[in-house]
Coordinates of C-alpha atoms in Angstrom, one line a residue:
M7 CA 20.6 20.0 -52.7
I8 CA 17.6 17.5 -51.9
S9 CA 14.2 18.8 -54.3
R10 CA 10.6 20.2 -53.0
R11 CA 9.1 17.1 -53.6
G12 CA 12.0 14.9 -52.2
F13 CA 11.6 17.6 -48.9
L14 CA 8.0 15.9 -49.3
R15 CA 8.4 12.3 -49.2
F16 CA 11.0 12.9 -46.8
I17 CA 7.9 14.4 -44.2
G18 CA 5.1 12.2 -45.6
G19 CA 7.7 8.8 -45.8
S20 CA 8.4 10.4 -41.7
F21 CA 4.6 10.8 -40.9
L22 CA 3.3 7.6 -42.1
S23 CA 6.5 5.7 -39.6
V24 CA 5.6 7.4 -36.8
A25 CA 2.3 7.3 -36.9
S26 CA 2.4 3.5 -38.1
F27 CA 4.6 3.1 -34.4
S28 CA 2.2 5.5 -32.5
A29 CA -0.7 3.3 -33.1
Y30 CA 1.5 -0.5 -32.7
A31 CA 3.1 0.7 -29.0
V32 CA -0.2 2.0 -28.2
G33 CA -2.9 -0.2 -30.0
I34 CA -1.9 -3.1 -31.5
E35 CA 0.7 -4.1 -28.5
P36 CA -0.6 -3.4 -25.7
M37 CA -4.1 -4.7 -26.4
L38 CA -4.1 -8.0 -29.2
L39 CA -0.4 -9.0 -28.2
T40 CA -1.2 -10.3 -24.9
H41 CA 1.1 -13.5 -24.8
V42 CA 1.6 -16.4 -22.1
K43 CA 5.4 -16.2 -20.7
R44 CA 6.4 -19.7 -19.2
Y45 CA 8.8 -20.1 -17.6
A46 CA 10.3 -24.4 -15.6
L47 CA 13.0 -24.1 -13.1
T48 CA 13.7 -26.4 -10.0
P49 CA 15.6 -24.1 -7.1
P50 CA 18.3 -25.6 -5.4
N51 CA 16.6 -27.9 -1.9
W52 CA 13.3 -27.8 -3.5
P53 CA 12.0 -31.2 -2.3
A54 CA 12.2 -33.7 -4.7
G55 CA 8.4 -35.2 -6.6
L56 CA 6.9 -31.1 -5.5
K57 CA 5.4 -30.1 -9.0
L58 CA 3.9 -27.7 -8.6
R59 CA 2.4 -24.6 -11.8
I60 CA 1.6 -20.7 -10.2
V61 CA 0.8 -18.7 -12.9
A62 CA 1.1 -14.6 -11.7
L63 CA -0.6 -12.1 -12.5
A64 CA 1.1 -8.5 -12.9
D65 CA 0.1 -4.9 -12.6
I66 CA -3.0 -4.8 -13.3
H67 CA -3.7 -0.9 -13.5
A68 CA -7.7 -1.1 -14.0
C69 CA -8.6 1.8 -16.7
R70 CA -11.1 2.3 -19.0
P71 CA -9.7 2.0 -22.6
W72 CA -7.5 -0.1 -21.6
M73 CA -7.6 -2.6 -19.1
S74 CA -11.8 -2.4 -18.9
P75 CA -12.9 -4.4 -16.1
E76 CA -13.9 -7.1 -18.9
R77 CA -10.6 -7.4 -20.1
I78 CA -9.6 -8.3 -17.0
A79 CA -12.5 -10.9 -16.9
S80 CA -10.7 -12.6 -19.9
L81 CA -7.6 -12.5 -18.6
A82 CA -9.0 -14.5 -15.4
E83 CA -10.6 -16.8 -18.0
E84 CA -7.3 -17.1 -19.6
A85 CA -4.7 -17.4 -15.9
N86 CA -7.5 -20.4 -15.2
A87 CA -7.4 -22.5 -18.4
L88 CA -3.8 -22.1 -17.8
Q89 CA -4.5 -25.5 -15.3
P90 CA -2.7 -23.5 -12.9
D91 CA -2.3 -25.5 -8.5
L92 CA -1.4 -21.8 -7.6
I93 CA -3.4 -18.1 -8.8
V94 CA -0.7 -15.4 -7.6
L95 CA -1.8 -11.0 -7.9
L96 CA 1.1 -9.0 -7.6
G97 CA 0.0 -5.8 -7.0
D98 CA -0.8 -2.5 -8.4
Y99 CA -4.3 -2.8 -9.7
I100 CA -5.0 0.5 -9.3
S101 CA -4.1 2.2 -12.5
G102 CA -2.2 5.7 -11.3
M103 CA -2.2 7.6 -15.5
R104 CA -4.0 9.8 -16.6
L105 CA -5.0 9.5 -20.3
V106 CA -7.6 7.4 -19.7
S107 CA -11.7 7.9 -20.4
R108 CA -12.7 6.7 -17.7
R109 CA -12.0 5.6 -14.3
V110 CA -12.3 1.5 -12.8
T111 CA -13.1 1.4 -8.8
P112 CA -12.4 -1.3 -6.2
P113 CA -15.2 -3.1 -6.6
E114 CA -15.2 -3.2 -10.8
W115 CA -11.6 -4.7 -11.0
A116 CA -11.5 -6.6 -8.3
G117 CA -14.7 -8.4 -9.1
A118 CA -13.7 -9.1 -12.4
L119 CA -10.7 -10.8 -10.4
S120 CA -12.9 -12.8 -7.8
G121 CA -13.3 -15.0 -11.2
L122 CA -9.8 -16.8 -10.6
K123 CA -9.9 -20.4 -9.4
A124 CA -6.6 -22.7 -8.8
P125 CA -6.9 -25.7 -6.3
L126 CA -4.8 -24.2 -4.1
G127 CA -6.6 -21.3 -3.9
V128 CA -5.5 -17.3 -5.0
L129 CA -3.3 -15.6 -2.9
S130 CA -1.9 -11.5 -3.7
I131 CA -0.4 -8.6 -2.0
L132 CA 0.0 -5.0 -2.7
G133 CA 1.9 -2.5 -5.1
N134 CA 3.0 1.6 -4.7
H135 CA 0.1 2.7 -6.7
D136 CA -2.2 0.3 -5.1
W137 CA -1.1 2.9 -1.5
W138 CA -0.2 5.7 -4.1
N139 CA -3.5 6.6 -4.7
D140 CA -5.0 6.3 -1.7
G141 CA -6.2 9.5 0.5
F142 CA -6.9 7.9 3.3
A143 CA -4.2 5.0 3.7
Q144 CA -1.3 7.8 3.3
R145 CA -2.6 10.9 5.6
A146 CA -2.8 7.6 8.3
G147 CA 0.6 6.6 6.8
V148 CA -0.8 2.5 7.6
G149 CA -3.7 0.0 6.0
P150 CA -6.3 -1.7 5.3
T151 CA -6.2 0.2 1.8
I152 CA -9.1 0.1 -0.7
A153 CA -7.1 -2.4 -2.6
R154 CA -6.8 -4.6 0.0
K155 CA -10.0 -4.6 1.2
A156 CA -11.8 -5.2 -2.5
L157 CA -10.2 -7.8 -2.9
E158 CA -10.6 -9.7 0.6
K159 CA -14.5 -8.6 -0.6
V160 CA -14.3 -11.0 -2.7
G161 CA -12.3 -13.6 -1.5
I162 CA -9.1 -13.0 -2.3
P163 CA -6.2 -12.7 0.7
V164 CA -3.5 -9.9 1.4
L165 CA 0.1 -10.7 2.2
E166 CA 1.2 -8.2 3.8
N167 CA 4.8 -8.2 5.6
D168 CA 2.9 -12.5 6.2
V169 CA 2.9 -15.3 5.1
V170 CA 0.3 -18.8 4.5
R171 CA 1.6 -22.6 4.5
L172 CA 0.3 -24.7 2.2
E173 CA 0.4 -28.6 1.0
K174 CA 0.7 -30.1 -2.5
E175 CA 0.3 -34.3 -2.0
G176 CA 2.1 -34.3 1.0
H177 CA 4.8 -32.0 -0.1
G178 CA 4.7 -27.8 2.6
V179 CA 5.2 -24.8 0.3
W180 CA 4.9 -21.2 2.2
I181 CA 4.0 -18.5 0.5
A182 CA 5.2 -15.2 2.0
G183 CA 4.3 -11.6 1.3
L184 CA 6.0 -8.5 1.8
A185 CA 4.2 -4.8 2.2
D186 CA 5.4 -2.9 -0.6
Q187 CA 8.6 -1.2 0.0
L188 CA 7.2 2.3 -1.5
A189 CA 4.3 2.6 -0.3
L190 CA 4.0 6.3 1.7
L191 CA 4.7 9.0 -0.7
P192 CA 7.0 11.7 0.4
K193 CA 5.8 14.2 2.8
E194 CA 8.3 17.1 1.4
E195 CA 10.2 17.6 -1.3
A196 CA 13.4 16.3 0.2
D197 CA 12.1 13.1 2.2
G198 CA 12.2 9.7 0.7
F199 CA 9.1 6.6 -0.1
T200 CA 8.7 5.4 3.2
G201 CA 7.8 1.4 2.8
L202 CA 6.5 -1.0 5.1
D203 CA 8.0 -4.1 4.4
D204 CA 9.6 -6.0 6.5
L205 CA 11.6 -8.9 5.0
D206 CA 13.2 -10.1 8.5
G207 CA 9.7 -9.8 10.5
T208 CA 7.6 -11.7 7.2
L209 CA 10.3 -14.8 6.9
G210 CA 10.5 -15.3 10.3
K211 CA 6.6 -16.3 10.9
I212 CA 8.1 -19.2 8.8
G213 CA 8.2 -22.2 11.1
D214 CA 9.4 -25.3 9.1
A215 CA 11.5 -25.9 6.5
A216 CA 9.3 -26.4 3.1
P217 CA 10.0 -24.2 0.8
V218 CA 9.1 -21.0 0.0
I219 CA 8.0 -18.3 -2.7
L220 CA 8.4 -14.4 -2.0
L221 CA 5.5 -12.6 -3.7
A222 CA 7.3 -8.3 -3.0
H223 CA 6.0 -5.1 -5.8
E224 CA 9.3 -4.0 -6.3
P225 CA 12.3 -7.0 -7.2
D226 CA 14.9 -4.4 -5.6
I227 CA 14.6 -6.3 -2.2
F228 CA 16.0 -9.0 -3.8
P229 CA 19.7 -8.1 -3.2
K230 CA 18.4 -8.5 0.7
V231 CA 16.3 -12.2 0.0
P232 CA 18.3 -14.7 1.5
W233 CA 19.6 -18.2 -0.5
R234 CA 16.1 -19.6 2.4
V235 CA 14.0 -18.8 -0.6
S236 CA 13.5 -20.9 -3.4
L237 CA 11.6 -18.2 -5.4
T238 CA 11.2 -14.7 -5.7
L239 CA 8.3 -13.1 -7.7
S240 CA 8.1 -9.6 -8.3
G241 CA 6.4 -6.8 -11.2
H242 CA 6.4 -3.0 -10.9
T243 CA 9.0 -2.6 -13.6
H244 CA 6.2 -3.6 -16.5
G245 CA 9.7 -4.8 -18.3
G246 CA 10.4 -0.9 -19.0
Q247 CA 7.9 -0.8 -21.2
V248 CA 9.6 0.0 -24.3
R249 CA 12.3 -2.5 -24.0
L250 CA 15.3 -2.6 -27.5
F251 CA 17.7 -5.9 -27.6
G252 CA 17.1 -7.1 -24.7
Y253 CA 17.8 -3.3 -22.8
S254 CA 15.2 -0.8 -21.4
P255 CA 16.0 3.1 -20.9
V256 CA 13.3 4.3 -18.8
V257 CA 12.9 1.7 -15.8
P258 CA 11.6 2.2 -12.2
S259 CA 14.9 1.2 -10.4
R260 CA 17.6 1.4 -8.3
Y261 CA 19.2 -1.2 -10.1
G262 CA 18.2 0.2 -14.0
N263 CA 17.7 -3.0 -16.0
R264 CA 19.7 -5.7 -13.4
Y265 CA 15.8 -6.8 -12.4
V266 CA 14.0 -5.1 -15.1
Y267 CA 12.8 -8.4 -16.5
G268 CA 12.1 -11.9 -16.6
H269 CA 14.4 -15.5 -14.9
V270 CA 17.4 -13.5 -12.7
V271 CA 19.7 -16.0 -11.1
E272 CA 22.1 -14.2 -8.1
S273 CA 24.4 -17.0 -6.4
D274 CA 22.1 -19.6 -6.1
R275 CA 19.0 -17.4 -5.3
N276 CA 16.2 -16.9 -8.5
L277 CA 13.8 -14.5 -9.2
I278 CA 11.4 -14.3 -12.1
V279 CA 9.7 -9.9 -13.3
S280 CA 7.1 -10.2 -14.8
G281 CA 6.3 -7.8 -17.3
G282 CA 2.9 -6.8 -16.0
L283 CA 0.0 -6.5 -18.1
G284 CA -1.5 -2.8 -18.1
F285 CA 0.5 0.6 -18.2
S286 CA 2.5 3.5 -16.1
K287 CA 3.0 7.1 -16.6
L288 CA 2.2 6.9 -21.2
P289 CA -0.2 4.0 -23.0
I290 CA 3.1 2.6 -25.0
R291 CA 4.4 -0.9 -24.6
F292 CA 6.9 -1.2 -27.6
G293 CA 8.8 -4.9 -27.8
M294 CA 7.2 -5.4 -24.0
R295 CA 4.4 -7.9 -25.0
P296 CA 2.0 -7.6 -21.5
E297 CA 2.3 -11.3 -20.3
I298 CA 0.9 -14.0 -18.5
L299 CA 3.4 -16.1 -16.0
S300 CA 2.9 -18.9 -15.8
I301 CA 5.7 -20.8 -13.9
D302 CA 6.8 -25.0 -13.5
L303 CA 8.5 -25.6 -10.0
G304 CA 9.8 -29.0 -9.5

């Protein structure tokens, strides 16, 4: 039988273990261990001689104390320092979490992102929280959302089922951005989310054979993405926020861990899912550090 002293030592050790884990998962990993996740790939049929560096930021979820305007501005400086040709923002600027000390307004987080600079510009899409937390857009069933207005006010274009053609050293490349796949909340308990994405209509706007980079907040669209698209970039999952031995126990995707994080190749089609920067539901990250993506193509 365990002695009273042994029992108290066990309880004390367990308490310290839980306290240490909580301090790390809430304060250290999410706040102090942001890193740059680098990828280098040459997608099928990528033009010879086209070297393109894309830096991507996903799932900022602006709020205090976790993601203040000051921290967002610092992340923008880190992104610029990577010397990208193009910077893309993959949605979810607004926080849907209640465990915050103060909200960060759209003008505040958009103002912090206005410091992003790249030779080919900065492009963005919206995420589900940018829709879910906009009461006017939910009631109307259409945009423009408050988030879109804030981004466009600081000069960052928002692609919702739209494309833009860029050019680098004589090579063209298309950036296609989907509207959100979970944009409208269910009106009745039995209803599902209503997406505003139009993949076929978006890709139908592409006018030549130049490669296509698709921005889609949720990675669940990937099985429908045609081989014509060189690379799909997504966020949304946060890598599960908690990831142990390459597995995330909770994933906001109907495909589970299939598209939860990292570089996925299926039928010669490429998907990269960012682990994101902020939080959803709870302010916890463990085994999934906040990250800025740096992707070298060519």
